[in-house]
PDB file of C-alpha atoms in Angstrom:
ATOM      1  CA  UNK K   1     -31.017  20.120  23.305  1.00  0.00           C
ATOM      2  CA  UNK K   2     -27.563  18.685  22.676  1.00  0.00           C
ATOM      3  CA  UNK K   3     -25.159  20.169  20.175  1.00  0.00           C
ATOM      4  CA  UNK K   4     -24.374  18.104  17.085  1.00  0.00           C
ATOM      5  CA  UNK K   5     -21.253  15.960  17.355  1.00  0.00           C
ATOM      6  CA  UNK K   6     -19.433  16.298  13.989  1.00  0.00           C
ATOM      7  CA  UNK K   7     -16.727  13.770  14.960  1.00  0.00           C
ATOM      8  CA  UNK K   8     -19.384  11.283  16.056  1.00  0.00           C
ATOM      9  CA  UNK K   9     -21.169  11.753  12.730  1.00  0.00           C
ATOM     10  CA  UNK K  10     -17.909  11.202  10.806  1.00  0.00           C
ATOM     11  CA  UNK K  11     -17.167   8.082  12.842  1.00  0.00           C
ATOM     12  CA  UNK K  12     -20.637   6.720  12.066  1.00  0.00           C
ATOM     13  CA  UNK K  13     -20.212   7.508   8.356  1.00  0.00           C
ATOM     14  CA  UNK K  14     -16.852   5.721   8.297  1.00  0.00           C
ATOM     15  CA  UNK K  15     -18.341   2.662   9.980  1.00  0.00           C
ATOM     16  CA  UNK K  16     -21.281   2.618   7.580  1.00  0.00           C
ATOM     17  CA  UNK K  17     -18.933   2.931   4.593  1.00  0.00           C
ATOM     18  CA  UNK K  18     -16.750   0.125   5.936  1.00  0.00           C
ATOM     19  CA  UNK K  19     -19.778  -2.158   6.319  1.00  0.00           C
ATOM     20  CA  UNK K  20     -20.911  -1.246   2.797  1.00  0.00           C
ATOM     21  CA  UNK K  21     -17.457  -1.998   1.372  1.00  0.00           C
ATOM     22  CA  UNK K  22     -17.443  -5.396   3.119  1.00  0.00           C
ATOM     23  CA  UNK K  23     -20.946  -6.249   1.865  1.00  0.00           C
ATOM     24  CA  UNK K  24     -20.119  -5.310  -1.718  1.00  0.00           C
ATOM     25  CA  UNK K  25     -16.775  -7.121  -1.676  1.00  0.00           C
ATOM     26  CA  UNK K  26     -18.460 -10.200  -0.226  1.00  0.00           C
ATOM     27  CA  UNK K  27     -21.086 -10.113  -2.990  1.00  0.00           C
ATOM     28  CA  UNK K  28     -18.397  -9.797  -5.665  1.00  0.00           C
ATOM     29  CA  UNK K  29     -16.450 -12.672  -4.082  1.00  0.00           C
ATOM     30  CA  UNK K  30     -19.516 -14.903  -3.883  1.00  0.00           C
ATOM     31  CA  UNK K  31     -20.221 -14.194  -7.539  1.00  0.00           C
ATOM     32  CA  UNK K  32     -16.859 -15.713  -8.439  1.00  0.00           C
ATOM     33  CA  UNK K  33     -17.586 -18.879  -6.446  1.00  0.00           C
ATOM     34  CA  UNK K  34     -14.062 -19.232  -5.069  1.00  0.00           C
ATOM     35  CA  UNK K  35     -15.195 -20.839  -1.826  1.00  0.00           C
ATOM     36  CA  UNK K  36     -12.940 -18.487   0.139  1.00  0.00           C
ATOM     37  CA  UNK K  37     -14.057 -16.622   3.228  1.00  0.00           C
ATOM     38  CA  UNK K  38     -13.087 -12.964   3.766  1.00  0.00           C
ATOM     39  CA  UNK K  39     -10.641 -14.077   6.498  1.00  0.00           C
ATOM     40  CA  UNK K  40      -9.043 -16.628   4.153  1.00  0.00           C
ATOM     41  CA  UNK K  41      -8.866 -13.937   1.488  1.00  0.00           C
ATOM     42  CA  UNK K  42      -6.976 -11.695   3.879  1.00  0.00           C
ATOM     43  CA  UNK K  43      -4.556 -14.509   4.701  1.00  0.00           C
ATOM     44  CA  UNK K  44      -3.906 -15.178   0.996  1.00  0.00           C
ATOM     45  CA  UNK K  45      -3.257 -11.482   0.351  1.00  0.00           C
ATOM     46  CA  UNK K  46      -0.890 -11.335   3.331  1.00  0.00           C
ATOM     47  CA  UNK K  47       0.900 -14.496   2.242  1.00  0.00           C
ATOM     48  CA  UNK K  48       1.494 -12.992  -1.204  1.00  0.00           C
ATOM     49  CA  UNK K  49       3.521 -10.153   0.346  1.00  0.00           C
ATOM     50  CA  UNK K  50       6.253 -12.465   1.609  1.00  0.00           C
ATOM     51  CA  UNK K  51       9.322 -13.069  -0.565  1.00  0.00           C
ATOM     52  CA  UNK K  52       9.634 -16.594   0.840  1.00  0.00           C
ATOM     53  CA  UNK K  53       7.100 -18.806   2.614  1.00  0.00           C
ATOM     54  CA  UNK K  54       6.486 -17.531   6.164  1.00  0.00           C
ATOM     55  CA  UNK K  55       5.928 -19.464   9.369  1.00  0.00           C
ATOM     56  CA  UNK K  56       2.424 -19.540  10.853  1.00  0.00           C
ATOM     57  CA  UNK K  57       3.672 -17.378  13.712  1.00  0.00           C
ATOM     58  CA  UNK K  58       4.786 -14.751  11.172  1.00  0.00           C
ATOM     59  CA  UNK K  59       1.338 -14.763   9.583  1.00  0.00           C
ATOM     60  CA  UNK K  60      -0.387 -14.529  12.966  1.00  0.00           C
ATOM     61  CA  UNK K  61       1.751 -11.541  13.922  1.00  0.00           C
ATOM     62  CA  UNK K  62       1.156  -9.761  10.627  1.00  0.00           C
ATOM     63  CA  UNK K  63      -2.588 -10.435  10.715  1.00  0.00           C
ATOM     64  CA  UNK K  64      -2.706  -9.496  14.409  1.00  0.00           C
ATOM     65  CA  UNK K  65      -4.499 -12.702  15.395  1.00  0.00           C
ATOM     66  CA  UNK K  66      -3.664 -15.651  17.619  1.00  0.00           C
ATOM     67  CA  UNK K  67      -1.703 -18.486  15.966  1.00  0.00           C
ATOM     68  CA  UNK K  68      -4.662 -20.889  16.400  1.00  0.00           C
ATOM     69  CA  UNK K  69      -6.762 -18.669  14.114  1.00  0.00           C
ATOM     70  CA  UNK K  70      -4.087 -18.913  11.412  1.00  0.00           C
ATOM     71  CA  UNK K  71      -3.982 -22.696  11.789  1.00  0.00           C
ATOM     72  CA  UNK K  72      -7.734 -22.877  11.154  1.00  0.00           C
ATOM     73  CA  UNK K  73      -7.469 -20.604   8.097  1.00  0.00           C
ATOM     74  CA  UNK K  74      -4.518 -22.541   6.690  1.00  0.00           C
ATOM     75  CA  UNK K  75      -6.333 -25.855   7.258  1.00  0.00           C
ATOM     76  CA  UNK K  76      -9.256 -24.634   5.144  1.00  0.00           C
ATOM     77  CA  UNK K  77      -7.058 -23.177   2.408  1.00  0.00           C
ATOM     78  CA  UNK K  78      -4.901 -26.299   2.318  1.00  0.00           C
ATOM     79  CA  UNK K  79      -7.986 -28.514   2.004  1.00  0.00           C
ATOM     80  CA  UNK K  80      -9.013 -26.389  -1.024  1.00  0.00           C
ATOM     81  CA  UNK K  81      -5.536 -26.616  -2.560  1.00  0.00           C
ATOM     82  CA  UNK K  82      -4.757 -22.892  -2.208  1.00  0.00           C
ATOM     83  CA  UNK K  83      -1.763 -23.267   0.123  1.00  0.00           C
ATOM     84  CA  UNK K  84       0.536 -26.032   1.286  1.00  0.00           C
ATOM     85  CA  UNK K  85       2.679 -26.619   4.316  1.00  0.00           C
ATOM     86  CA  UNK K  86       6.365 -27.075   3.505  1.00  0.00           C
ATOM     87  CA  UNK K  87       9.293 -27.882   5.803  1.00  0.00           C
ATOM     88  CA  UNK K  88      11.800 -25.132   6.487  1.00  0.00           C
ATOM     89  CA  UNK K  89      15.053 -26.065   4.679  1.00  0.00           C
ATOM     90  CA  UNK K  90      17.147 -24.837   7.626  1.00  0.00           C
ATOM     91  CA  UNK K  91      15.082 -26.324  10.468  1.00  0.00           C
ATOM     92  CA  UNK K  92      12.909 -29.343   9.811  1.00  0.00           C
ATOM     93  CA  UNK K  93      10.835 -28.685  12.957  1.00  0.00           C
ATOM     94  CA  UNK K  94       9.553 -25.450  11.392  1.00  0.00           C
ATOM     95  CA  UNK K  95       6.692 -25.523   8.918  1.00  0.00           C
ATOM     96  CA  UNK K  96       6.220 -22.753   6.391  1.00  0.00           C
ATOM     97  CA  UNK K  97       3.149 -21.871   4.345  1.00  0.00           C
ATOM     98  CA  UNK K  98       3.359 -21.308   0.608  1.00  0.00           C
ATOM     99  CA  UNK K  99       0.862 -20.435  -2.088  1.00  0.00           C
ATOM    100  CA  UNK K 100       0.041 -23.087  -4.663  1.00  0.00           C
ATOM    101  CA  UNK K 101      -0.727 -22.302  -8.280  1.00  0.00           C
ATOM    102  CA  UNK K 102      -4.443 -22.550  -7.372  1.00  0.00           C
ATOM    103  CA  UNK K 103      -3.759 -20.055  -4.586  1.00  0.00           C
ATOM    104  CA  UNK K 104      -2.148 -17.619  -7.036  1.00  0.00           C
ATOM    105  CA  UNK K 105      -5.110 -18.002  -9.413  1.00  0.00           C
ATOM    106  CA  UNK K 106      -7.480 -17.369  -6.488  1.00  0.00           C
ATOM    107  CA  UNK K 107      -5.510 -14.224  -5.620  1.00  0.00           C
ATOM    108  CA  UNK K 108      -5.957 -12.935  -9.168  1.00  0.00           C
ATOM    109  CA  UNK K 109      -9.698 -13.553  -8.863  1.00  0.00           C
ATOM    110  CA  UNK K 110      -9.774 -11.883  -5.447  1.00  0.00           C
ATOM    111  CA  UNK K 111      -8.006  -8.817  -6.819  1.00  0.00           C
ATOM    112  CA  UNK K 112     -10.472  -8.638  -9.702  1.00  0.00           C
ATOM    113  CA  UNK K 113     -13.396  -8.922  -7.272  1.00  0.00           C
ATOM    114  CA  UNK K 114     -11.962  -6.148  -5.081  1.00  0.00           C
ATOM    115  CA  UNK K 115     -11.408  -3.958  -8.134  1.00  0.00           C
ATOM    116  CA  UNK K 116     -15.002  -4.518  -9.258  1.00  0.00           C
ATOM    117  CA  UNK K 117     -16.261  -3.711  -5.778  1.00  0.00           C
ATOM    118  CA  UNK K 118     -14.159  -0.532  -5.659  1.00  0.00           C
ATOM    119  CA  UNK K 119     -15.477   0.551  -9.061  1.00  0.00           C
ATOM    120  CA  UNK K 120     -19.031   0.070  -7.826  1.00  0.00           C
ATOM    121  CA  UNK K 121     -18.410   2.021  -4.627  1.00  0.00           C
ATOM    122  CA  UNK K 122     -16.556   4.876  -6.348  1.00  0.00           C
ATOM    123  CA  UNK K 123     -18.930   5.130  -9.333  1.00  0.00           C
ATOM    124  CA  UNK K 124     -20.789   8.216  -8.009  1.00  0.00           C
ATOM    125  CA  UNK K 125     -17.528  10.207  -7.672  1.00  0.00           C
ATOM    126  CA  UNK K 126     -15.891  12.290 -10.363  1.00  0.00           C
ATOM    127  CA  UNK K 127     -12.129  12.295 -10.961  1.00  0.00           C
ATOM    128  CA  UNK K 128     -11.454  15.326  -8.745  1.00  0.00           C
ATOM    129  CA  UNK K 129     -13.534  13.815  -5.942  1.00  0.00           C
ATOM    130  CA  UNK K 130     -11.635  10.541  -6.224  1.00  0.00           C
ATOM    131  CA  UNK K 131      -8.307  12.368  -5.979  1.00  0.00           C
ATOM    132  CA  UNK K 132      -9.500  14.335  -2.952  1.00  0.00           C
ATOM    133  CA  UNK K 133     -10.796  11.154  -1.308  1.00  0.00           C
ATOM    134  CA  UNK K 134      -7.472   9.420  -1.981  1.00  0.00           C
ATOM    135  CA  UNK K 135      -5.561  12.248  -0.314  1.00  0.00           C
ATOM    136  CA  UNK K 136      -7.902  12.267   2.679  1.00  0.00           C
ATOM    137  CA  UNK K 137      -7.653   8.493   3.064  1.00  0.00           C
ATOM    138  CA  UNK K 138      -3.842   8.635   2.860  1.00  0.00           C
ATOM    139  CA  UNK K 139      -3.871  11.217   5.664  1.00  0.00           C
ATOM    140  CA  UNK K 140      -6.131   9.037   7.802  1.00  0.00           C
ATOM    141  CA  UNK K 141      -4.127   5.881   7.091  1.00  0.00           C
ATOM    142  CA  UNK K 142      -0.794   7.567   7.845  1.00  0.00           C
ATOM    143  CA  UNK K 143      -2.225   9.271  10.922  1.00  0.00           C
ATOM    144  CA  UNK K 144      -0.391  12.500  10.187  1.00  0.00           C
ATOM    145  CA  UNK K 145      -1.883  15.800   9.209  1.00  0.00           C
ATOM    146  CA  UNK K 146      -0.239  17.940   6.549  1.00  0.00           C
ATOM    147  CA  UNK K 147       1.279  21.189   7.816  1.00  0.00           C
ATOM    148  CA  UNK K 148      -1.215  24.045   7.648  1.00  0.00           C
ATOM    149  CA  UNK K 149      -0.606  26.761   5.063  1.00  0.00           C
ATOM    150  CA  UNK K 150       1.288  29.700   6.458  1.00  0.00           C
ATOM    151  CA  UNK K 151       2.796  27.659   9.300  1.00  0.00           C
ATOM    152  CA  UNK K 152       5.907  29.515  10.458  1.00  0.00           C
ATOM    153  CA  UNK K 153       7.751  26.244  11.093  1.00  0.00           C
ATOM    154  CA  UNK K 154       7.498  25.278   7.432  1.00  0.00           C
ATOM    155  CA  UNK K 155      10.020  27.154   5.315  1.00  0.00           C
ATOM    156  CA  UNK K 156       9.969  27.220   1.521  1.00  0.00           C
ATOM    157  CA  UNK K 157      12.912  25.440  -0.095  1.00  0.00           C
TER     158      UNK K 157
END
């Protein structure tokens, strides 16, 4: 008989939760009838973080995909009026991608759909559980563990 693998169980739980989050977000997005795929949604959210319109290469790097994938996403979003290609004022050979007003409205809808999905997912948790989950997720996202209590290398200030 093999011993239980707690890390394997945690990994499976994380994967199952991730799939559940994606399913619920997709359902909330479909309910808003935006006609935006999850990948296009991610591109819009990424685009919104730039202070000025980025190049496609910048988007590809940030999204960690090949430039061709960004071209396909931008083509679809441009056809739906969510983004537009604009020439770079300093170099006319460079094309930048900017959000349109429809794109900004879609982002607001996307944020509302994500918020609704998060509320649905977190509904079974109480406030203390939500705080604890937030701290645990921050630790996992940052990839650093807090110093253990009583650690001799940590001195009180």
